[in-house]
PDB file of C-alpha atoms and ligand atoms in Angstrom:
ATOM      1  CA  UNK A   1      14.092   3.894  -6.004  1.00  0.00           C
ATOM      2  CA  UNK A   2      14.407   7.405  -3.783  1.00  0.00           C
ATOM      3  CA  UNK A   3      16.095   8.999  -6.781  1.00  0.00           C
ATOM      4  CA  UNK A   4      12.742   7.732  -9.145  1.00  0.00           C
ATOM      5  CA  UNK A   5      10.415   9.332  -6.490  1.00  0.00           C
ATOM      6  CA  UNK A   6      12.414  12.887  -6.715  1.00  0.00           C
ATOM      7  CA  UNK A   7      12.665  12.780 -10.284  1.00  0.00           C
ATOM      8  CA  UNK A   8       8.916  11.421 -10.632  1.00  0.00           C
ATOM      9  CA  UNK A   9       7.512  14.773  -8.038  1.00  0.00           C
ATOM     10  CA  UNK A  10      10.148  17.265  -9.599  1.00  0.00           C
ATOM     11  CA  UNK A  11       8.470  16.367 -12.976  1.00  0.00           C
ATOM     12  CA  UNK A  12       5.159  18.103 -12.171  1.00  0.00           C
ATOM     13  CA  UNK A  13       3.295  15.692 -13.552  1.00  0.00           C
ATOM     14  CA  UNK A  14       2.182  13.720 -10.378  1.00  0.00           C
ATOM     15  CA  UNK A  15      -0.559  15.563  -8.424  1.00  0.00           C
ATOM     16  CA  UNK A  16      -1.831  12.132  -6.333  1.00  0.00           C
ATOM     17  CA  UNK A  17       0.589   9.950  -4.924  1.00  0.00           C
ATOM     18  CA  UNK A  18      -1.087   6.117  -3.382  1.00  0.00           C
ATOM     19  CA  UNK A  19       0.797   5.130  -0.306  1.00  0.00           C
ATOM     20  CA  UNK A  20       1.318   1.916   1.726  1.00  0.00           C
ATOM     21  CA  UNK A  21       1.964   0.966   5.451  1.00  0.00           C
ATOM     22  CA  UNK A  22       4.279  -2.060   5.993  1.00  0.00           C
ATOM     23  CA  UNK A  23       7.803  -2.678   7.082  1.00  0.00           C
ATOM     24  CA  UNK A  24       8.738  -2.356   3.337  1.00  0.00           C
ATOM     25  CA  UNK A  25       8.636   1.149   2.569  1.00  0.00           C
ATOM     26  CA  UNK A  26       9.870   2.595   5.851  1.00  0.00           C
ATOM     27  CA  UNK A  27      13.588   3.276   4.272  1.00  0.00           C
ATOM     28  CA  UNK A  28      12.011   4.871   1.676  1.00  0.00           C
ATOM     29  CA  UNK A  29       9.821   7.508   3.904  1.00  0.00           C
ATOM     30  CA  UNK A  30      12.727   7.977   6.218  1.00  0.00           C
ATOM     31  CA  UNK A  31      14.545   9.431   2.514  1.00  0.00           C
ATOM     32  CA  UNK A  32      11.293  11.635   2.099  1.00  0.00           C
ATOM     33  CA  UNK A  33      11.543  12.847   5.616  1.00  0.00           C
ATOM     34  CA  UNK A  34      15.018  13.760   5.070  1.00  0.00           C
ATOM     35  CA  UNK A  35      14.612  14.670   1.623  1.00  0.00           C
ATOM     36  CA  UNK A  36      12.097  17.140   1.959  1.00  0.00           C
ATOM     37  CA  UNK A  37      10.847  17.085  -1.894  1.00  0.00           C
ATOM     38  CA  UNK A  38       8.519  20.061  -2.863  1.00  0.00           C
ATOM     39  CA  UNK A  39       4.952  17.711  -1.867  1.00  0.00           C
ATOM     40  CA  UNK A  40       2.549  20.917  -1.230  1.00  0.00           C
ATOM     41  CA  UNK A  41       0.577  20.597  -4.083  1.00  0.00           C
ATOM     42  CA  UNK A  42       0.456  16.783  -3.714  1.00  0.00           C
ATOM     43  CA  UNK A  43      -2.656  14.377  -2.870  1.00  0.00           C
ATOM     44  CA  UNK A  44      -2.012  11.352  -0.573  1.00  0.00           C
ATOM     45  CA  UNK A  45      -4.348   8.708  -1.004  1.00  0.00           C
ATOM     46  CA  UNK A  46      -3.136   5.203   1.138  1.00  0.00           C
ATOM     47  CA  UNK A  47      -4.159   1.749   0.279  1.00  0.00           C
ATOM     48  CA  UNK A  48      -5.936   0.191   3.178  1.00  0.00           C
ATOM     49  CA  UNK A  49      -7.158   0.382   6.790  1.00  0.00           C
ATOM     50  CA  UNK A  50      -8.055  -1.947   9.778  1.00  0.00           C
ATOM     51  CA  UNK A  51     -11.491  -1.875  10.472  1.00  0.00           C
ATOM     52  CA  UNK A  52     -11.859  -0.727  13.857  1.00  0.00           C
ATOM     53  CA  UNK A  53      -9.087   0.640  14.896  1.00  0.00           C
ATOM     54  CA  UNK A  54      -9.410   5.234  15.364  1.00  0.00           C
ATOM     55  CA  UNK A  55      -6.783   6.769  13.117  1.00  0.00           C
ATOM     56  CA  UNK A  56      -5.015   7.703  16.419  1.00  0.00           C
ATOM     57  CA  UNK A  57      -4.742   4.346  17.401  1.00  0.00           C
ATOM     58  CA  UNK A  58      -0.920   3.648  16.988  1.00  0.00           C
ATOM     59  CA  UNK A  59      -1.492   0.325  15.125  1.00  0.00           C
ATOM     60  CA  UNK A  60      -3.657   2.157  12.706  1.00  0.00           C
ATOM     61  CA  UNK A  61      -2.611   2.603   9.380  1.00  0.00           C
ATOM     62  CA  UNK A  62      -3.046   6.381   9.801  1.00  0.00           C
ATOM     63  CA  UNK A  63      -0.978   7.049  12.690  1.00  0.00           C
ATOM     64  CA  UNK A  64       1.784   5.093  10.879  1.00  0.00           C
ATOM     65  CA  UNK A  65       1.512   7.307   7.875  1.00  0.00           C
ATOM     66  CA  UNK A  66       1.578  10.636  10.253  1.00  0.00           C
ATOM     67  CA  UNK A  67       4.323   9.028  11.994  1.00  0.00           C
ATOM     68  CA  UNK A  68       6.500   8.209   9.432  1.00  0.00           C
ATOM     69  CA  UNK A  69       6.032  10.848   7.043  1.00  0.00           C
ATOM     70  CA  UNK A  70       2.769  13.468   6.893  1.00  0.00           C
ATOM     71  CA  UNK A  71       4.137  14.883  10.543  1.00  0.00           C
ATOM     72  CA  UNK A  72       7.137  15.825   9.106  1.00  0.00           C
ATOM     73  CA  UNK A  73       6.868  16.692   5.054  1.00  0.00           C
ATOM     74  CA  UNK A  74       3.547  18.868   3.906  1.00  0.00           C
ATOM     75  CA  UNK A  75       1.298  17.326   1.486  1.00  0.00           C
ATOM     76  CA  UNK A  76      -2.156  18.963  -0.188  1.00  0.00           C
ATOM     77  CA  UNK A  77      -4.274  16.269   1.486  1.00  0.00           C
ATOM     78  CA  UNK A  78      -4.327  13.265   2.825  1.00  0.00           C
ATOM     79  CA  UNK A  79      -6.755  10.428   2.253  1.00  0.00           C
ATOM     80  CA  UNK A  80      -7.289   7.230   4.029  1.00  0.00           C
ATOM     81  CA  UNK A  81     -10.453   4.733   4.875  1.00  0.00           C
ATOM     82  CA  UNK A  82     -11.995   5.440   7.824  1.00  0.00           C
ATOM     83  CA  UNK A  83     -11.478   2.358  10.262  1.00  0.00           C
ATOM     84  CA  UNK A  84     -14.380   3.567  12.345  1.00  0.00           C
ATOM     85  CA  UNK A  85     -16.864   4.055   9.579  1.00  0.00           C
ATOM     86  CA  UNK A  86     -20.253   2.651  10.794  1.00  0.00           C
ATOM     87  CA  UNK A  87     -21.906   1.654   7.171  1.00  0.00           C
ATOM     88  CA  UNK A  88     -19.160  -0.176   5.664  1.00  0.00           C
ATOM     89  CA  UNK A  89     -20.845  -0.089   2.428  1.00  0.00           C
ATOM     90  CA  UNK A  90     -21.053   4.222   2.279  1.00  0.00           C
ATOM     91  CA  UNK A  91     -17.363   3.856   3.622  1.00  0.00           C
ATOM     92  CA  UNK A  92     -16.661   1.626   0.412  1.00  0.00           C
ATOM     93  CA  UNK A  93     -18.387   3.956  -1.813  1.00  0.00           C
ATOM     94  CA  UNK A  94     -16.857   7.224  -0.354  1.00  0.00           C
ATOM     95  CA  UNK A  95     -13.506   6.215  -0.837  1.00  0.00           C
ATOM     96  CA  UNK A  96     -13.964   4.846  -4.461  1.00  0.00           C
ATOM     97  CA  UNK A  97     -15.495   8.647  -5.321  1.00  0.00           C
ATOM     98  CA  UNK A  98     -11.993   9.928  -2.979  1.00  0.00           C
ATOM     99  CA  UNK A  99     -10.118   7.728  -5.948  1.00  0.00           C
ATOM    100  CA  UNK A 100     -12.398   9.167  -9.065  1.00  0.00           C
ATOM    101  CA  UNK A 101     -11.628  12.492  -7.709  1.00  0.00           C
ATOM    102  CA  UNK A 102      -7.992  12.335  -7.001  1.00  0.00           C
ATOM    103  CA  UNK A 103      -6.834   9.707  -9.957  1.00  0.00           C
ATOM    104  CA  UNK A 104      -3.638   7.922  -8.745  1.00  0.00           C
ATOM    105  CA  UNK A 105      -0.264   9.277 -10.801  1.00  0.00           C
ATOM    106  CA  UNK A 106       2.317   7.292  -8.867  1.00  0.00           C
ATOM    107  CA  UNK A 107       1.333   4.254  -6.445  1.00  0.00           C
ATOM    108  CA  UNK A 108       3.521   2.787  -4.214  1.00  0.00           C
ATOM    109  CA  UNK A 109       3.198  -1.198  -3.427  1.00  0.00           C
ATOM    110  CA  UNK A 110       4.459  -4.034  -0.673  1.00  0.00           C
ATOM    111  CA  UNK A 111       3.514  -7.125  -1.469  1.00  0.00           C
ATOM    112  CA  UNK A 112       2.336  -9.847   1.153  1.00  0.00           C
ATOM    113  CA  UNK A 113       4.284 -13.239   1.322  1.00  0.00           C
ATOM    114  CA  UNK A 114       0.849 -14.847  -0.297  1.00  0.00           C
ATOM    115  CA  UNK A 115       0.892 -12.255  -2.755  1.00  0.00           C
ATOM    116  CA  UNK A 116      -1.700 -10.127  -1.697  1.00  0.00           C
ATOM    117  CA  UNK A 117      -1.490  -6.242  -2.496  1.00  0.00           C
ATOM    118  CA  UNK A 118      -2.917  -3.532  -0.213  1.00  0.00           C
ATOM    119  CA  UNK A 119      -5.394  -6.226   1.857  1.00  0.00           C
ATOM    120  CA  UNK A 120      -6.759  -7.644  -1.258  1.00  0.00           C
ATOM    121  CA  UNK A 121      -6.076 -11.371  -0.127  1.00  0.00           C
ATOM    122  CA  UNK A 122      -6.203 -14.676  -2.678  1.00  0.00           C
ATOM    123  CA  UNK A 123      -9.092 -14.779  -4.556  1.00  0.00           C
ATOM    124  CA  UNK A 124      -9.866 -10.949  -4.794  1.00  0.00           C
ATOM    125  CA  UNK A 125     -11.446  -9.757  -8.089  1.00  0.00           C
ATOM    126  CA  UNK A 126      -8.899  -8.195 -10.369  1.00  0.00           C
ATOM    127  CA  UNK A 127     -11.829  -5.610 -10.864  1.00  0.00           C
ATOM    128  CA  UNK A 128     -12.354  -5.160  -7.368  1.00  0.00           C
ATOM    129  CA  UNK A 129     -12.566  -1.588  -6.021  1.00  0.00           C
ATOM    130  CA  UNK A 130     -12.524  -0.597  -2.168  1.00  0.00           C
ATOM    131  CA  UNK A 131     -13.998  -3.389  -0.197  1.00  0.00           C
ATOM    132  CA  UNK A 132     -14.466  -4.327   3.532  1.00  0.00           C
ATOM    133  CA  UNK A 133     -12.073  -7.805   2.974  1.00  0.00           C
ATOM    134  CA  UNK A 134     -11.358 -10.418   5.954  1.00  0.00           C
ATOM    135  CA  UNK A 135      -8.049 -10.844   6.298  1.00  0.00           C
ATOM    136  CA  UNK A 136      -6.276 -14.751   5.935  1.00  0.00           C
ATOM    137  CA  UNK A 137      -4.439 -16.524   9.021  1.00  0.00           C
ATOM    138  CA  UNK A 138      -1.120 -15.938   7.193  1.00  0.00           C
ATOM    139  CA  UNK A 139      -1.507 -12.184   7.004  1.00  0.00           C
ATOM    140  CA  UNK A 140      -2.775 -12.008  10.957  1.00  0.00           C
ATOM    141  CA  UNK A 141       0.511 -14.043  11.609  1.00  0.00           C
ATOM    142  CA  UNK A 142       2.351 -11.833   9.708  1.00  0.00           C
ATOM    143  CA  UNK A 143       0.816  -8.341  11.140  1.00  0.00           C
ATOM    144  CA  UNK A 144       0.926  -9.665  14.619  1.00  0.00           C
ATOM    145  CA  UNK A 145       4.488  -8.685  15.105  1.00  0.00           C
ATOM    146  CA  UNK A 146       3.324  -4.954  15.212  1.00  0.00           C
ATOM    147  CA  UNK A 147       1.364  -5.944  18.016  1.00  0.00           C
ATOM    148  CA  UNK A 148       1.257  -7.294  21.347  1.00  0.00           C
ATOM    149  CA  UNK A 149      -0.453 -10.351  20.368  1.00  0.00           C
ATOM    150  CA  UNK A 150      -2.059 -12.102  17.313  1.00  0.00           C
ATOM    151  CA  UNK A 151      -5.670 -11.592  19.199  1.00  0.00           C
ATOM    152  CA  UNK A 152      -5.449  -7.737  18.883  1.00  0.00           C
ATOM    153  CA  UNK A 153      -4.725  -7.775  15.239  1.00  0.00           C
ATOM    154  CA  UNK A 154      -7.692  -6.470  13.695  1.00  0.00           C
ATOM    155  CA  UNK A 155      -9.262  -9.731  11.164  1.00  0.00           C
ATOM    156  CA  UNK A 156     -11.019  -7.173   8.853  1.00  0.00           C
ATOM    157  CA  UNK A 157      -9.872  -4.063   6.599  1.00  0.00           C
ATOM    158  CA  UNK A 158     -10.841  -1.652   4.166  1.00  0.00           C
ATOM    159  CA  UNK A 159      -8.761  -2.063   1.161  1.00  0.00           C
ATOM    160  CA  UNK A 160      -8.800  -0.157  -2.296  1.00  0.00           C
ATOM    161  CA  UNK A 161      -9.418  -3.214  -5.007  1.00  0.00           C
ATOM    162  CA  UNK A 162      -7.100  -4.430  -7.100  1.00  0.00           C
ATOM    163  CA  UNK A 163      -9.210  -2.396 -10.043  1.00  0.00           C
ATOM    164  CA  UNK A 164      -8.790   0.528  -8.216  1.00  0.00           C
ATOM    165  CA  UNK A 165      -4.953   0.217  -8.003  1.00  0.00           C
ATOM    166  CA  UNK A 166      -4.773  -1.073 -11.667  1.00  0.00           C
ATOM    167  CA  UNK A 167      -5.917   2.542 -12.616  1.00  0.00           C
ATOM    168  CA  UNK A 168      -2.809   4.146 -11.375  1.00  0.00           C
ATOM    169  CA  UNK A 169      -0.952   5.620 -14.177  1.00  0.00           C
ATOM    170  CA  UNK A 170       2.641   4.176 -12.678  1.00  0.00           C
ATOM    171  CA  UNK A 171       3.279   1.369 -10.079  1.00  0.00           C
ATOM    172  CA  UNK A 172       6.252   1.037  -8.304  1.00  0.00           C
ATOM    173  CA  UNK A 173       6.861  -2.262  -6.066  1.00  0.00           C
ATOM    174  CA  UNK A 174       9.028  -2.422  -3.354  1.00  0.00           C
ATOM    175  CA  UNK A 175       9.752  -6.240  -2.079  1.00  0.00           C
ATOM    176  CA  UNK A 176      12.636  -6.654   0.337  1.00  0.00           C
ATOM    177  CA  UNK A 177      13.770 -10.697   2.153  1.00  0.00           C
ATOM    178  CA  UNK A 178      13.439 -13.991   1.512  1.00  0.00           C
ATOM    179  CA  UNK A 179       9.767 -14.185   3.046  1.00  0.00           C
ATOM    180  CA  UNK A 180       8.666 -12.410  -0.663  1.00  0.00           C
ATOM    181  CA  UNK A 181      10.578 -14.374  -2.548  1.00  0.00           C
ATOM    182  CA  UNK A 182       8.031 -16.869  -4.008  1.00  0.00           C
ATOM    183  CA  UNK A 183       5.345 -14.667  -3.976  1.00  0.00           C
ATOM    184  CA  UNK A 184       7.698 -12.021  -6.315  1.00  0.00           C
ATOM    185  CA  UNK A 185       8.399 -15.468  -8.478  1.00  0.00           C
ATOM    186  CA  UNK A 186       4.617 -15.812  -9.187  1.00  0.00           C
ATOM    187  CA  UNK A 187       3.989 -12.411  -9.966  1.00  0.00           C
ATOM    188  CA  UNK A 188       6.916 -11.703 -12.261  1.00  0.00           C
ATOM    189  CA  UNK A 189       6.841 -15.503 -13.620  1.00  0.00           C
ATOM    190  CA  UNK A 190       3.943 -17.477 -12.605  1.00  0.00           C
ATOM    191  CA  UNK A 191       0.379 -17.487 -14.162  1.00  0.00           C
ATOM    192  CA  UNK A 192      -2.246 -14.509 -14.141  1.00  0.00           C
ATOM    193  CA  UNK A 193      -4.526 -15.967 -11.239  1.00  0.00           C
ATOM    194  CA  UNK A 194      -6.692 -14.503  -8.487  1.00  0.00           C
ATOM    195  CA  UNK A 195      -4.952 -17.201  -6.090  1.00  0.00           C
ATOM    196  CA  UNK A 196      -1.942 -14.704  -6.367  1.00  0.00           C
ATOM    197  CA  UNK A 197      -3.080 -11.194  -6.453  1.00  0.00           C
ATOM    198  CA  UNK A 198       0.058  -8.910  -7.041  1.00  0.00           C
ATOM    199  CA  UNK A 199       0.116 -11.247 -10.968  1.00  0.00           C
ATOM    200  CA  UNK A 200      -2.726  -8.644 -11.490  1.00  0.00           C
ATOM    201  CA  UNK A 201       0.265  -6.614 -12.085  1.00  0.00           C
ATOM    202  CA  UNK A 202       1.109  -8.140 -15.200  1.00  0.00           C
ATOM    203  CA  UNK A 203      -1.485  -6.348 -17.018  1.00  0.00           C
ATOM    204  CA  UNK A 204      -0.073  -3.145 -16.221  1.00  0.00           C
ATOM    205  CA  UNK A 205       1.406  -0.874 -18.721  1.00  0.00           C
ATOM    206  CA  UNK A 206       3.970   0.753 -16.275  1.00  0.00           C
ATOM    207  CA  UNK A 207       4.984  -1.144 -13.228  1.00  0.00           C
ATOM    208  CA  UNK A 208       9.103  -0.687 -11.564  1.00  0.00           C
ATOM    209  CA  UNK A 209       9.422  -3.117  -9.390  1.00  0.00           C
ATOM    210  CA  UNK A 210      12.590  -3.133  -6.760  1.00  0.00           C
ATOM    211  CA  UNK A 211      13.808  -6.139  -4.860  1.00  0.00           C
ATOM    212  CA  UNK A 212      17.117  -6.856  -2.704  1.00  0.00           C
ATOM    213  CA  UNK A 213      18.900 -10.236  -3.360  1.00  0.00           C
ATOM    214  CA  UNK A 214      16.725 -12.582  -1.122  1.00  0.00           C
ATOM    215  CA  UNK A 215      13.552 -11.040  -3.010  1.00  0.00           C
ATOM    216  CA  UNK A 216      14.679 -11.700  -6.332  1.00  0.00           C
ATOM    217  CA  UNK A 217      16.080 -15.435  -5.470  1.00  0.00           C
ATOM    218  CA  UNK A 218      14.200 -17.492  -7.084  1.00  0.00           C
ATOM    219  CA  UNK A 219      13.790 -15.618 -10.025  1.00  0.00           C
ATOM    220  CA  UNK A 220      14.770 -18.040 -13.024  1.00  0.00           C
ATOM    221  CA  UNK A 221      14.327 -15.667 -16.193  1.00  0.00           C
TER     222      UNK A 221
HETATM  223  C1  LIG W 301       0.002  -5.296   4.960  1.00  0.00           C
HETATM  224  C2  LIG W 301       0.055  -4.423   3.944  1.00  0.00           C
HETATM  225  C3  LIG W 301       0.268  -4.316   2.836  1.00  0.00           C
HETATM  226  C4  LIG W 301       1.932  -4.467   2.477  1.00  0.00           C
HETATM  227  C5  LIG W 301       1.942  -5.866   3.649  1.00  0.00           C
HETATM  228  C6  LIG W 301       3.588  -6.641   3.872  1.00  0.00           C
HETATM  229  O1  LIG W 301      -0.552  -6.442   4.927  1.00  0.00           O
HETATM  230  N1  LIG W 301      -1.679  -3.702   4.119  1.00  0.00           N
HETATM  231  O2  LIG W 301      -0.217  -2.620   2.193  1.00  0.00           O
HETATM  232  O3  LIG W 301       2.592  -4.652   1.495  1.00  0.00           O
HETATM  233  O4  LIG W 301       1.498  -6.016   4.580  1.00  0.00           O
HETATM  234  O5  LIG W 301       3.813  -5.994   4.520  1.00  0.00           O
HETATM  235  P1  LIG W 301       5.465  -5.617   5.030  1.00  0.00           P
HETATM  236  O6  LIG W 301       5.848  -4.797   4.363  1.00  0.00           O
HETATM  237  O7  LIG W 301       5.509  -5.238   6.324  1.00  0.00           O
HETATM  238  O8  LIG W 301       5.865  -7.163   4.565  1.00  0.00           O
END
């Protein structure tokens, strides 16, 4: 995975990388911090941000990215949705413009236990652009581990849509642990359905998936 990133970056063909948060990419970001590939010409766009959290809040995704990557590796520019935007529609339109101006060459993805990608929860349209979304109980419960209590987890987020994610030239999805096994099975072997957002990736021509044994444990093919 890390070698793939290094060789793709060194190819000089990548101008914009799409980045993800969560515990899954932590080792990858550690590798990038240590390997220090030359990213000075590369722009980053993140998948999502919690509504209501300022960029410097220690649970915001902006803070996460600075903490785990941006403070240590120099990039050209960073974009994330603004969790404090006053006008949601304008913020979604702004982020769609960012994506139009910075088409994603290489998109990193994790996956939720319910098959969500970014914060596109079950039922999300496969054509969706940036949206303000309501998080499911399952996602709130899963993300509560980062907060002092579940009541503190923001219930809404801005997320790139599935359509925006599918516009990426190349997608690299990581999943580790048995709590991801059912979502991975559905993503790879199940029918395409909005009920499992990650099944949208079946239609994408360039997806690479890295799994540990536990996440791959329900695959039969
Ligand atoms: C969050 C993020 C997703 C991430 C998912 C899995 O809800 N919005 O981008 O892929 O959770 O998180 P983790 O990697 O911590 O399991």
